[in-house]
C-alpha atoms as an extended CHARMM CRD file, in Angstrom:
* protein
*
       132  EXT
         1         1  MET       CA            -12.9560000000       -0.2280000000      -24.9490000000  PROA      1               0.0000000000
         2         2  ALA       CA            -10.5700000000        2.7100000000      -25.1960000000  PROA      2               0.0000000000
         3         3  VAL       CA            -10.7480000000        5.1340000000      -28.0810000000  PROA      3               0.0000000000
         4         4  ASN       CA             -8.0050000000        5.2020000000      -30.7230000000  PROA      4               0.0000000000
         5         5  PHE       CA             -6.6090000000        8.7320000000      -31.1050000000  PROA      5               0.0000000000
         6         6  THR       CA             -4.0560000000        7.7890000000      -33.7880000000  PROA      6               0.0000000000
         7         7  GLY       CA             -3.8780000000       10.2830000000      -36.6240000000  PROA      7               0.0000000000
         8         8  ASN       CA             -3.0460000000       13.8370000000      -37.6060000000  PROA      8               0.0000000000
         9         9  TRP       CA             -5.3760000000       16.3950000000      -36.0670000000  PROA      9               0.0000000000
        10        10  LYS       CA             -5.5020000000       20.0230000000      -37.2850000000  PROA      10              0.0000000000
        11        11  HSD       CA             -6.7690000000       22.7770000000      -34.9940000000  PROA      11              0.0000000000
        12        12  VAL       CA             -9.9760000000       24.3030000000      -36.4150000000  PROA      12              0.0000000000
        13        13  GLU       CA            -11.6510000000       26.1830000000      -33.5710000000  PROA      13              0.0000000000
        14        14  SER       CA            -11.1510000000       27.4560000000      -30.0010000000  PROA      14              0.0000000000
        15        15  GLU       CA            -13.5580000000       28.4240000000      -27.2470000000  PROA      15              0.0000000000
        16        16  ASN       CA            -12.3970000000       30.6700000000      -24.3600000000  PROA      16              0.0000000000
        17        17  PHE       CA             -8.7070000000       30.1760000000      -25.2390000000  PROA      17              0.0000000000
        18        18  GLU       CA             -7.5180000000       33.7320000000      -24.5460000000  PROA      18              0.0000000000
        19        19  GLU       CA             -9.3070000000       33.7490000000      -21.1780000000  PROA      19              0.0000000000
        20        20  TYR       CA             -7.6060000000       30.4630000000      -20.2970000000  PROA      20              0.0000000000
        21        21  LEU       CA             -4.2000000000       31.8640000000      -21.2640000000  PROA      21              0.0000000000
        22        22  SER       CA             -4.8840000000       34.9440000000      -19.1410000000  PROA      22              0.0000000000
        23        23  ALA       CA             -5.7440000000       32.7200000000      -16.1620000000  PROA      23              0.0000000000
        24        24  MET       CA             -2.4170000000       30.9460000000      -16.7520000000  PROA      24              0.0000000000
        25        25  GLY       CA             -0.5590000000       34.2710000000      -16.4860000000  PROA      25              0.0000000000
        26        26  VAL       CA              0.3220000000       34.6310000000      -20.1790000000  PROA      26              0.0000000000
        27        27  ASN       CA              0.8620000000       38.2840000000      -21.1230000000  PROA      27              0.0000000000
        28        28  PHE       CA             -1.3740000000       40.1240000000      -23.6020000000  PROA      28              0.0000000000
        29        29  ALA       CA              1.0170000000       40.0170000000      -26.5920000000  PROA      29              0.0000000000
        30        30  MET       CA              1.7080000000       36.2750000000      -26.2140000000  PROA      30              0.0000000000
        31        31  ARG       CA             -2.0340000000       35.5650000000      -25.8140000000  PROA      31              0.0000000000
        32        32  LYS       CA             -2.7310000000       37.3190000000      -29.1220000000  PROA      32              0.0000000000
        33        33  ILE       CA              0.0280000000       35.3650000000      -30.8870000000  PROA      33              0.0000000000
        34        34  ALA       CA             -1.0840000000       32.0320000000      -29.3750000000  PROA      34              0.0000000000
        35        35  ALA       CA             -4.7280000000       32.6770000000      -30.2960000000  PROA      35              0.0000000000
        36        36  LYS       CA             -3.7450000000       32.9420000000      -33.9700000000  PROA      36              0.0000000000
        37        37  THR       CA             -1.9050000000       29.6180000000      -34.0770000000  PROA      37              0.0000000000
        38        38  SER       CA             -3.4410000000       26.5040000000      -35.6230000000  PROA      38              0.0000000000
        39        39  PRO       CA             -1.3760000000       23.6170000000      -34.3140000000  PROA      39              0.0000000000
        40        40  VAL       CA             -1.3880000000       20.0870000000      -35.6750000000  PROA      40              0.0000000000
        41        41  ASN       CA             -1.3030000000       17.1290000000      -33.2660000000  PROA      41              0.0000000000
        42        42  GLU       CA              0.2960000000       13.9720000000      -34.6530000000  PROA      42              0.0000000000
        43        43  ILE       CA             -0.8030000000       11.1780000000      -32.3380000000  PROA      43              0.0000000000
        44        44  GLU       CA              0.5100000000        7.6170000000      -32.3540000000  PROA      44              0.0000000000
        45        45  GLN       CA             -1.2930000000        5.2410000000      -30.0240000000  PROA      45              0.0000000000
        46        46  ASP       CA             -0.4420000000        1.6070000000      -29.3420000000  PROA      46              0.0000000000
        47        47  GLY       CA             -2.8730000000        0.4140000000      -26.6810000000  PROA      47              0.0000000000
        48        48  ASP       CA             -2.0160000000        2.4870000000      -23.6010000000  PROA      48              0.0000000000
        49        49  SER       CA              1.2250000000        3.9130000000      -25.0270000000  PROA      49              0.0000000000
        50        50  PHE       CA              1.1730000000        7.3170000000      -26.7130000000  PROA      50              0.0000000000
        51        51  LYS       CA              3.4290000000        9.6470000000      -28.6280000000  PROA      51              0.0000000000
        52        52  ILE       CA              1.9840000000       13.1130000000      -29.2490000000  PROA      52              0.0000000000
        53        53  LYS       CA              3.8220000000       15.5730000000      -31.4570000000  PROA      53              0.0000000000
        54        54  THR       CA              2.4600000000       19.1230000000      -31.5090000000  PROA      54              0.0000000000
        55        55  ILE       CA              3.5230000000       21.1900000000      -34.5050000000  PROA      55              0.0000000000
        56        56  SER       CA              2.9840000000       24.9250000000      -34.1600000000  PROA      56              0.0000000000
        57        57  ALA       CA              5.2820000000       27.9440000000      -33.7880000000  PROA      57              0.0000000000
        58        58  LYS       CA              7.3990000000       25.4820000000      -31.8000000000  PROA      58              0.0000000000
        59        59  THR       CA              7.3760000000       21.7020000000      -32.2150000000  PROA      59              0.0000000000
        60        60  LYS       CA              7.0590000000       19.5690000000      -29.1010000000  PROA      60              0.0000000000
        61        61  GLU       CA              6.9200000000       15.8120000000      -28.6300000000  PROA      61              0.0000000000
        62        62  VAL       CA              5.9430000000       13.7960000000      -25.5790000000  PROA      62              0.0000000000
        63        63  SER       CA              5.6890000000       10.0390000000      -25.0260000000  PROA      63              0.0000000000
        64        64  PHE       CA              3.8730000000        8.3930000000      -22.1500000000  PROA      64              0.0000000000
        65        65  LYS       CA              1.9640000000        5.3390000000      -20.9670000000  PROA      65              0.0000000000
        66        66  ILE       CA             -1.4390000000        5.4100000000      -19.2700000000  PROA      66              0.0000000000
        67        67  GLY       CA             -1.1260000000        5.1830000000      -15.4840000000  PROA      67              0.0000000000
        68        68  GLU       CA              2.5660000000        6.1280000000      -15.3430000000  PROA      68              0.0000000000
        69        69  GLU       CA              3.6930000000        9.5770000000      -14.1890000000  PROA      69              0.0000000000
        70        70  PHE       CA              5.9750000000       11.4590000000      -16.5680000000  PROA      70              0.0000000000
        71        71  GLU       CA              7.6710000000       14.8470000000      -16.6950000000  PROA      71              0.0000000000
        72        72  ASP       CA              6.6710000000       17.3880000000      -19.3380000000  PROA      72              0.0000000000
        73        73  GLU       CA              8.3350000000       20.6670000000      -20.2400000000  PROA      73              0.0000000000
        74        74  MET       CA              5.5820000000       23.2860000000      -20.3910000000  PROA      74              0.0000000000
        75        75  PRO       CA              5.8780000000       27.0160000000      -21.1610000000  PROA      75              0.0000000000
        76        76  MET       CA              5.7000000000       27.7610000000      -17.4130000000  PROA      76              0.0000000000
        77        77  GLY       CA              8.3310000000       25.1590000000      -16.4980000000  PROA      77              0.0000000000
        78        78  LYS       CA              8.5360000000       21.4620000000      -15.7560000000  PROA      78              0.0000000000
        79        79  ALA       CA              5.3790000000       19.6330000000      -14.7530000000  PROA      79              0.0000000000
        80        80  LYS       CA              4.5600000000       16.1590000000      -13.4510000000  PROA      80              0.0000000000
        81        81  VAL       CA              1.7850000000       14.5770000000      -15.4840000000  PROA      81              0.0000000000
        82        82  LYS       CA             -0.2680000000       11.4220000000      -15.1140000000  PROA      82              0.0000000000
        83        83  ALA       CA             -2.5720000000       10.2010000000      -17.8730000000  PROA      83              0.0000000000
        84        84  THR       CA             -5.5520000000        7.9410000000      -17.1900000000  PROA      84              0.0000000000
        85        85  TRP       CA             -8.6500000000        6.8000000000      -19.0490000000  PROA      85              0.0000000000
        86        86  ASP       CA            -11.9450000000        8.3550000000      -17.9570000000  PROA      86              0.0000000000
        87        87  GLY       CA            -14.4530000000        6.4430000000      -20.0480000000  PROA      87              0.0000000000
        88        88  GLY       CA            -13.5550000000        7.3870000000      -23.6300000000  PROA      88              0.0000000000
        89        89  LYS       CA            -11.6020000000       10.4530000000      -22.5000000000  PROA      89              0.0000000000
        90        90  LEU       CA             -7.8350000000       10.6540000000      -22.1990000000  PROA      90              0.0000000000
        91        91  HSD       CA             -7.5090000000       12.4780000000      -18.8470000000  PROA      91              0.0000000000
        92        92  PHE       CA             -4.3410000000       14.2760000000      -17.6640000000  PROA      92              0.0000000000
        93        93  ASP       CA             -3.6920000000       15.4590000000      -14.0950000000  PROA      93              0.0000000000
        94        94  ILE       CA             -0.8980000000       18.0200000000      -14.2230000000  PROA      94              0.0000000000
        95        95  ASP       CA              1.0990000000       19.3050000000      -11.2520000000  PROA      95              0.0000000000
        96        96  SER       CA              2.6830000000       22.4630000000      -12.6830000000  PROA      96              0.0000000000
        97        97  PRO       CA              4.3760000000       25.6490000000      -11.4080000000  PROA      97              0.0000000000
        98        98  LYS       CA              0.9650000000       27.3150000000      -12.0410000000  PROA      98              0.0000000000
        99        99  GLY       CA             -0.8630000000       24.8330000000       -9.7980000000  PROA      99              0.0000000000
       100       100  LYS       CA             -3.0040000000       21.7670000000      -10.4680000000  PROA      100             0.0000000000
       101       101  LEU       CA             -4.2270000000       21.6500000000      -14.0590000000  PROA      101             0.0000000000
       102       102  VAL       CA             -6.4810000000       19.1820000000      -15.8550000000  PROA      102             0.0000000000
       103       103  THR       CA             -6.5690000000       18.4040000000      -19.5580000000  PROA      103             0.0000000000
       104       104  GLU       CA             -8.8530000000       15.9700000000      -21.3710000000  PROA      104             0.0000000000
       105       105  ARG       CA             -8.9340000000       14.7770000000      -24.9660000000  PROA      105             0.0000000000
       106       106  GLU       CA            -11.9470000000       13.0580000000      -26.4360000000  PROA      106             0.0000000000
       107       107  ILE       CA            -13.3350000000       12.2430000000      -29.8470000000  PROA      107             0.0000000000
       108       108  ARG       CA            -16.9820000000       13.2730000000      -29.9460000000  PROA      108             0.0000000000
       109       109  ALA       CA            -19.8560000000       12.1170000000      -32.1640000000  PROA      109             0.0000000000
       110       110  ASP       CA            -18.9610000000       14.7280000000      -34.8190000000  PROA      110             0.0000000000
       111       111  GLY       CA            -15.6170000000       12.9050000000      -35.3470000000  PROA      111             0.0000000000
       112       112  ARG       CA            -13.5630000000       15.8270000000      -34.0670000000  PROA      112             0.0000000000
       113       113  MET       CA            -11.1060000000       15.7310000000      -31.1770000000  PROA      113             0.0000000000
       114       114  TYR       CA            -11.8810000000       18.0930000000      -28.3070000000  PROA      114             0.0000000000
       115       115  LEU       CA             -9.0230000000       19.2170000000      -26.0610000000  PROA      115             0.0000000000
       116       116  VAL       CA            -10.5050000000       20.6840000000      -22.8700000000  PROA      116             0.0000000000
       117       117  MET       CA             -8.0280000000       22.4530000000      -20.5870000000  PROA      117             0.0000000000
       118       118  LYS       CA             -8.7380000000       23.6530000000      -17.0430000000  PROA      118             0.0000000000
       119       119  ALA       CA             -6.5150000000       26.1710000000      -15.2260000000  PROA      119             0.0000000000
       120       120  ALA       CA             -5.8980000000       26.0500000000      -11.4770000000  PROA      120             0.0000000000
       121       121  ASP       CA             -8.5250000000       28.8090000000      -10.9450000000  PROA      121             0.0000000000
       122       122  GLY       CA            -11.1710000000       26.7630000000      -12.8110000000  PROA      122             0.0000000000
       123       123  THR       CA            -11.0620000000       28.7090000000      -16.1040000000  PROA      123             0.0000000000
       124       124  THR       CA            -11.6000000000       26.2650000000      -18.9650000000  PROA      124             0.0000000000
       125       125  CYS       CA            -11.1090000000       26.3840000000      -22.6970000000  PROA      125             0.0000000000
       126       126  THR       CA            -11.7480000000       23.9820000000      -25.5370000000  PROA      126             0.0000000000
       127       127  ARG       CA             -9.5660000000       23.5520000000      -28.6060000000  PROA      127             0.0000000000
       128       128  ILE       CA            -11.1950000000       21.5630000000      -31.4060000000  PROA      128             0.0000000000
       129       129  PHE       CA             -9.2540000000       19.5040000000      -33.9620000000  PROA      129             0.0000000000
       130       130  ALA       CA            -10.3940000000       17.8400000000      -37.1860000000  PROA      130             0.0000000000
       131       131  LYS       CA             -8.7390000000       14.6640000000      -38.4220000000  PROA      131             0.0000000000
       132       132  GLN       CA             -6.7310000000       15.2410000000      -41.5910000000  PROA      132             0.0000000000
């Protein structure tokens, strides 16, 4: 049974985020600004259909269905994304101008949502969100 991600999730903690941004080619000043942000993810899930709104310095919204490729506007340009289930994880394969990226969201035993992002060079970071 798939996990239900519906809810408002506030960023509370990051691990290795600046290193990930560096691996993605983000300059020093922008890394420092990004590291200080605490975005909120508003997620609406209806079965395998999702709408994720990220509210931060800039608000972004994306809608998609599991198994169907979609286009996403990322800071480095347009990317082709495909979301799949990997057990209880929402797995994204991303073909971006910066190479092949992977992102996974999962709700762990502590009730928090973990967003694990992997750059093309293998550098990973984790952004942790608490349900509001």
